[in-house]
Amino acid sequence: QLSVSQIISSLAPQLRIRSPEGLSMARFSSSGDHLLARLENDRVEIWATNDKTILGTIGHADLIGALLIEEQDMLLSWDSQSEGNVIVWAVDGSKERFRLKVNEQIRNILASPTSRSILVLGKSAAVSLWDLNKKPQQRRIIRPGEQLNQAMLSPSGERILTWGARQLRIWDTESGRSLSPLIDSAGRIRQLALSADAQLLLIRNDRQLLIWDLERGPGKGPASALLAQQIACGCRLNEKGELEMLSSLEWQNLNKER
């Protein structure tokens, strides 16, 4: 049986990217089959992680972010300009398909693998939902009315989460209606996760790991809580809605079933 130190020493990178222009960002695609590497010269390289080859390169002025969702055949990039330009490419970057102008500076863009929608987080403390089907259009603007640090789409694309330092709210993407009162995490929010059916919400703050059963109502308090000292490296909800903790390079099931 190998010790942790032996496992770490035996690990080797499957893919190493070097660039004379400098590397400022790297992120996996939704499936993990591709890697996006953003260079310092406003370009992004698309790598296939299996055969370690470059599929293509995209680039434009003031490029600050890119996102690849294979399930929806979408490769996105966006710039730092005040009018907020989003470009949708062929997945290999070979051609530009169309552009969106979101009319404000973009902080981040998120997407769901199961829907052709993107969530744009802007500088104005608002999030906008865009439909990227045959006729791209803006579907919804949500202004939480409180501090907005970040937002996320549920795995199904049916729910939006917005949160500030320690409070969050859940929204319905179809109606734009708030589905919950402000949920107080009782500490600074460090990590959020939703189960696949969007019924379990995991919140990790500085002191605790809180699991909320949204079926019983966010106002009724968390269904369970763990001390943060038990959380070694990270945590997640698996496909069955069970809580798993990353400890000693392995995911341990904590049997916190709904």
Short mmCIF file of C-alpha atoms in Angstrom, two decimals:
data_model
loop_
_atom_site.label_atom_id
_atom_site.label_comp_id
_atom_site.label_asym_id
_atom_site.label_seq_id
_atom_site.Cartn_x
_atom_site.Cartn_y
_atom_site.Cartn_z
CA GLN A 1 0.00 0.00 0.00
CA LEU A 2 1.45 3.34 -1.07
CA SER A 3 1.76 6.23 1.36
CA VAL A 4 0.54 9.71 0.42
CA SER A 5 4.12 10.93 -0.08
CA GLN A 6 4.83 7.98 -2.42
CA ILE A 7 1.68 8.73 -4.42
CA ILE A 8 2.61 12.40 -4.77
CA SER A 9 6.19 11.60 -5.82
CA SER A 10 4.93 9.17 -8.48
CA LEU A 11 2.59 11.70 -10.06
CA ALA A 12 3.68 13.26 -13.35
CA PRO A 13 1.90 15.87 -15.51
CA GLN A 14 -0.02 14.43 -18.45
CA LEU A 15 0.24 17.71 -20.35
CA ARG A 16 2.72 20.56 -19.98
CA ILE A 17 2.14 23.85 -21.80
CA ARG A 18 4.91 26.39 -22.27
CA SER A 19 4.62 29.65 -24.17
CA PRO A 20 7.21 32.38 -24.83
CA GLU A 21 4.34 34.92 -24.73
CA GLY A 22 3.47 33.96 -21.12
CA LEU A 23 0.50 31.98 -19.79
CA SER A 24 -2.12 33.94 -17.81
CA MET A 25 -4.98 31.42 -17.42
CA ALA A 26 -5.80 27.74 -17.96
CA ARG A 27 -9.16 26.00 -17.51
CA PHE A 28 -10.73 22.68 -18.46
CA SER A 29 -13.73 22.44 -20.74
CA SER A 30 -17.03 21.14 -19.35
CA SER A 31 -16.19 17.51 -20.17
CA GLY A 32 -12.50 17.71 -19.31
CA ASP A 33 -11.53 16.57 -22.82
CA HIS A 34 -10.04 19.97 -23.68
CA LEU A 35 -7.94 22.60 -22.00
CA LEU A 36 -8.06 26.33 -22.73
CA ALA A 37 -4.76 28.18 -22.23
CA ARG A 38 -4.94 31.98 -22.35
CA LEU A 39 -1.70 33.63 -23.39
CA GLU A 40 -0.54 37.16 -22.60
CA ASN A 41 -0.96 38.31 -26.21
CA ASP A 42 -4.80 38.16 -26.35
CA ARG A 43 -4.88 34.60 -27.69
CA VAL A 44 -6.32 31.32 -26.39
CA GLU A 45 -5.02 27.90 -27.41
CA ILE A 46 -7.42 24.91 -27.45
CA TRP A 47 -5.67 21.69 -26.41
CA ALA A 48 -6.97 18.11 -26.59
CA THR A 49 -6.02 16.55 -23.25
CA ASN A 50 -5.98 12.95 -24.54
CA ASP A 51 -3.53 13.24 -27.43
CA LYS A 52 -1.85 16.47 -26.18
CA THR A 53 -2.31 18.40 -29.44
CA ILE A 54 -3.44 21.94 -30.21
CA LEU A 55 -6.77 21.91 -32.02
CA GLY A 56 -6.80 25.61 -32.77
CA THR A 57 -6.26 29.15 -31.57
CA ILE A 58 -8.63 32.09 -31.12
CA GLY A 59 -7.78 35.70 -30.45
CA HIS A 60 -9.03 39.28 -30.52
CA ALA A 61 -8.30 42.63 -28.89
CA ASP A 62 -8.69 42.85 -25.07
CA LEU A 63 -9.52 39.14 -24.69
CA ILE A 64 -9.85 38.35 -20.97
CA GLY A 65 -11.78 35.04 -20.79
CA ALA A 66 -12.87 31.91 -22.66
CA LEU A 67 -15.22 29.01 -22.01
CA LEU A 68 -15.74 25.69 -23.85
CA ILE A 69 -18.89 23.57 -23.46
CA GLU A 70 -18.64 20.51 -25.71
CA GLU A 71 -22.15 19.25 -24.89
CA GLN A 72 -23.62 22.39 -26.50
CA ASP A 73 -20.97 22.76 -29.23
CA MET A 74 -20.04 26.20 -27.88
CA LEU A 75 -16.70 27.98 -27.55
CA LEU A 76 -17.00 31.50 -26.09
CA SER A 77 -14.56 34.34 -25.57
CA TRP A 78 -15.12 37.84 -24.22
CA ASP A 79 -13.28 41.14 -23.87
CA SER A 80 -12.71 43.81 -21.22
CA GLN A 81 -14.31 46.67 -23.13
CA SER A 82 -17.07 48.75 -21.55
CA GLU A 83 -19.75 47.55 -24.03
CA GLY A 84 -19.00 43.87 -23.30
CA ASN A 85 -18.46 41.80 -26.45
CA VAL A 86 -18.98 38.01 -26.47
CA ILE A 87 -17.82 35.96 -29.47
CA VAL A 88 -19.17 32.46 -30.18
CA TRP A 89 -16.78 30.25 -32.17
CA ALA A 90 -16.70 26.81 -33.71
CA VAL A 91 -15.41 24.46 -31.00
CA ASP A 92 -11.99 24.12 -32.65
CA GLY A 93 -11.73 27.91 -33.08
CA SER A 94 -11.64 27.62 -36.88
CA LYS A 95 -14.34 30.25 -37.48
CA GLU A 96 -16.38 32.89 -35.73
CA ARG A 97 -20.12 32.13 -35.63
CA PHE A 98 -21.66 35.29 -34.18
CA ARG A 99 -21.19 38.07 -31.63
CA LEU A 100 -23.20 39.40 -28.70
CA LYS A 101 -23.01 42.87 -27.18
CA VAL A 102 -24.14 42.80 -23.55
CA ASN A 103 -23.86 46.59 -23.08
CA GLU A 104 -21.73 46.51 -19.93
CA GLN A 105 -18.27 45.43 -18.88
CA ILE A 106 -18.09 41.68 -18.22
CA ARG A 107 -16.75 40.22 -14.97
CA ASN A 108 -17.42 36.56 -15.76
CA ILE A 109 -19.50 34.22 -17.93
CA LEU A 110 -20.98 30.90 -16.80
CA ALA A 111 -22.85 28.18 -18.65
CA SER A 112 -24.69 24.90 -18.12
CA PRO A 113 -23.80 21.76 -20.14
CA THR A 114 -27.53 20.93 -20.49
CA SER A 115 -28.83 24.19 -21.97
CA ARG A 116 -27.74 26.66 -24.62
CA SER A 117 -27.85 29.56 -22.19
CA ILE A 118 -25.08 31.65 -20.66
CA LEU A 119 -25.08 33.75 -17.53
CA VAL A 120 -23.19 37.04 -17.79
CA LEU A 121 -22.00 38.67 -14.59
CA GLY A 122 -21.52 42.38 -15.20
CA LYS A 123 -19.82 45.25 -13.39
CA SER A 124 -23.19 46.80 -12.50
CA ALA A 125 -24.06 44.19 -9.80
CA ALA A 126 -26.52 42.48 -12.18
CA VAL A 127 -26.59 39.15 -14.00
CA SER A 128 -28.12 38.65 -17.44
CA LEU A 129 -29.25 35.37 -18.97
CA TRP A 130 -28.76 34.92 -22.71
CA ASP A 131 -30.28 32.27 -24.97
CA LEU A 132 -27.79 31.14 -27.65
CA ASN A 133 -30.18 29.11 -29.80
CA LYS A 134 -30.91 29.96 -33.44
CA LYS A 135 -31.63 33.61 -32.63
CA PRO A 136 -29.39 34.72 -29.75
CA GLN A 137 -31.24 37.05 -27.39
CA GLN A 138 -31.28 38.28 -23.83
CA ARG A 139 -33.91 36.45 -21.77
CA ARG A 140 -33.59 37.88 -18.31
CA ILE A 141 -31.81 40.49 -16.16
CA ILE A 142 -31.57 39.87 -12.42
CA ARG A 143 -30.58 42.63 -10.03
CA PRO A 144 -30.26 41.08 -6.55
CA GLY A 145 -30.34 44.45 -4.77
CA GLU A 146 -27.57 43.42 -2.39
CA GLN A 147 -23.84 42.92 -2.67
CA LEU A 148 -23.03 40.68 -5.65
CA ASN A 149 -19.69 38.90 -5.66
CA GLN A 150 -20.45 35.94 -7.93
CA ALA A 151 -23.21 33.90 -9.57
CA MET A 152 -23.67 30.37 -10.90
CA LEU A 153 -26.10 28.29 -12.96
CA SER A 154 -27.50 25.04 -11.62
CA PRO A 155 -26.47 21.86 -13.52
CA SER A 156 -29.85 21.82 -15.33
CA GLY A 157 -29.76 25.54 -16.11
CA GLU A 158 -33.12 26.06 -14.34
CA ARG A 159 -31.79 27.91 -11.29
CA ILE A 160 -29.43 30.85 -10.72
CA LEU A 161 -27.51 31.44 -7.50
CA THR A 162 -26.24 34.91 -6.62
CA TRP A 163 -24.17 35.68 -3.55
CA GLY A 164 -22.16 38.32 -1.77
CA ALA A 165 -19.76 37.97 1.14
CA ARG A 166 -22.03 35.78 3.29
CA GLN A 167 -25.57 35.91 1.86
CA LEU A 168 -27.05 34.22 -1.18
CA ARG A 169 -30.32 33.94 -3.06
CA ILE A 170 -31.79 31.40 -5.51
CA TRP A 171 -33.67 32.47 -8.66
CA ASP A 172 -35.81 30.75 -11.29
CA THR A 173 -34.27 31.29 -14.74
CA GLU A 174 -37.59 31.11 -16.60
CA SER A 175 -39.50 33.72 -14.59
CA GLY A 176 -36.64 35.65 -12.98
CA ARG A 177 -38.47 35.26 -9.65
CA SER A 178 -36.61 34.82 -6.38
CA LEU A 179 -37.25 31.32 -4.99
CA SER A 180 -35.78 31.95 -1.57
CA PRO A 181 -35.26 34.63 1.04
CA LEU A 182 -31.69 35.72 1.66
CA ILE A 183 -29.79 32.69 2.97
CA ASP A 184 -27.19 33.62 5.56
CA SER A 185 -24.15 31.33 5.49
CA ALA A 186 -23.09 32.42 9.01
CA GLY A 187 -19.63 33.26 7.66
CA ARG A 188 -17.77 34.30 4.53
CA ILE A 189 -18.73 32.05 1.60
CA ARG A 190 -15.74 30.06 0.34
CA GLN A 191 -17.43 27.42 -1.82
CA LEU A 192 -20.89 26.64 -3.23
CA ALA A 193 -22.25 23.56 -4.97
CA LEU A 194 -25.67 22.35 -6.10
CA SER A 195 -26.77 18.74 -6.51
CA ALA A 196 -27.76 17.60 -10.02
CA ASP A 197 -31.48 17.97 -9.19
CA ALA A 198 -30.89 21.42 -7.59
CA GLN A 199 -32.46 20.27 -4.30
CA LEU A 200 -29.35 20.13 -2.12
CA LEU A 201 -27.17 23.20 -1.61
CA LEU A 202 -23.70 22.96 -0.12
CA ILE A 203 -22.13 26.06 1.44
CA ARG A 204 -18.62 26.12 2.89
CA ASN A 205 -17.66 29.12 5.00
CA ASP A 206 -14.63 29.75 7.21
CA ARG A 207 -15.96 27.59 10.05
CA GLN A 208 -18.61 25.18 8.75
CA LEU A 209 -19.84 23.10 5.88
CA LEU A 210 -23.62 23.60 5.64
CA ILE A 211 -25.97 21.38 3.62
CA TRP A 212 -29.37 22.89 2.85
CA ASP A 213 -32.29 20.75 1.72
CA LEU A 214 -34.12 23.21 -0.53
CA GLU A 215 -37.24 21.02 -0.61
CA ARG A 216 -37.89 21.80 3.04
CA GLY A 217 -37.32 25.52 2.45
CA PRO A 218 -34.19 27.68 2.86
CA GLY A 219 -35.82 29.59 5.73
CA LYS A 220 -35.86 26.48 7.94
CA GLY A 221 -32.09 26.35 8.34
CA PRO A 222 -29.49 23.86 7.13
CA ALA A 223 -30.31 20.15 7.12
CA SER A 224 -26.88 19.33 8.53
CA ALA A 225 -23.55 20.96 9.33
CA LEU A 226 -19.94 19.87 9.79
CA LEU A 227 -17.04 21.70 11.38
CA ALA A 228 -14.67 23.13 8.79
CA GLN A 229 -11.73 21.44 10.57
CA GLN A 230 -13.03 18.15 9.12
CA ILE A 231 -12.72 19.48 5.57
CA ALA A 232 -9.21 18.68 4.42
CA CYS A 233 -9.02 19.98 0.85
CA GLY A 234 -12.48 20.38 -0.67
CA CYS A 235 -15.99 19.04 -0.89
CA ARG A 236 -18.65 18.25 -3.46
CA LEU A 237 -22.08 16.68 -3.98
CA ASN A 238 -21.99 13.59 -6.19
CA GLU A 239 -24.70 12.55 -8.69
CA LYS A 240 -26.67 10.77 -5.95
CA GLY A 241 -26.78 13.88 -3.79
CA GLU A 242 -24.25 12.45 -1.33
CA LEU A 243 -21.59 14.61 0.25
CA GLU A 244 -17.98 13.71 -0.49
CA MET A 245 -14.85 15.20 1.06
CA LEU A 246 -11.44 15.37 -0.56
CA SER A 247 -8.93 14.05 1.95
CA SER A 248 -5.46 12.58 1.34
CA LEU A 249 -5.91 12.63 -2.44
CA GLU A 250 -9.12 10.58 -2.33
CA TRP A 251 -12.82 11.45 -2.27
CA GLN A 252 -14.42 10.05 0.89
CA ASN A 253 -18.21 9.54 0.97
CA LEU A 254 -19.61 11.03 4.20
CA ASN A 255 -23.02 9.32 3.75
CA LYS A 256 -24.99 12.57 4.02
CA GLU A 257 -27.85 11.42 1.82
CA ARG A 258 -31.03 13.43 1.33
#
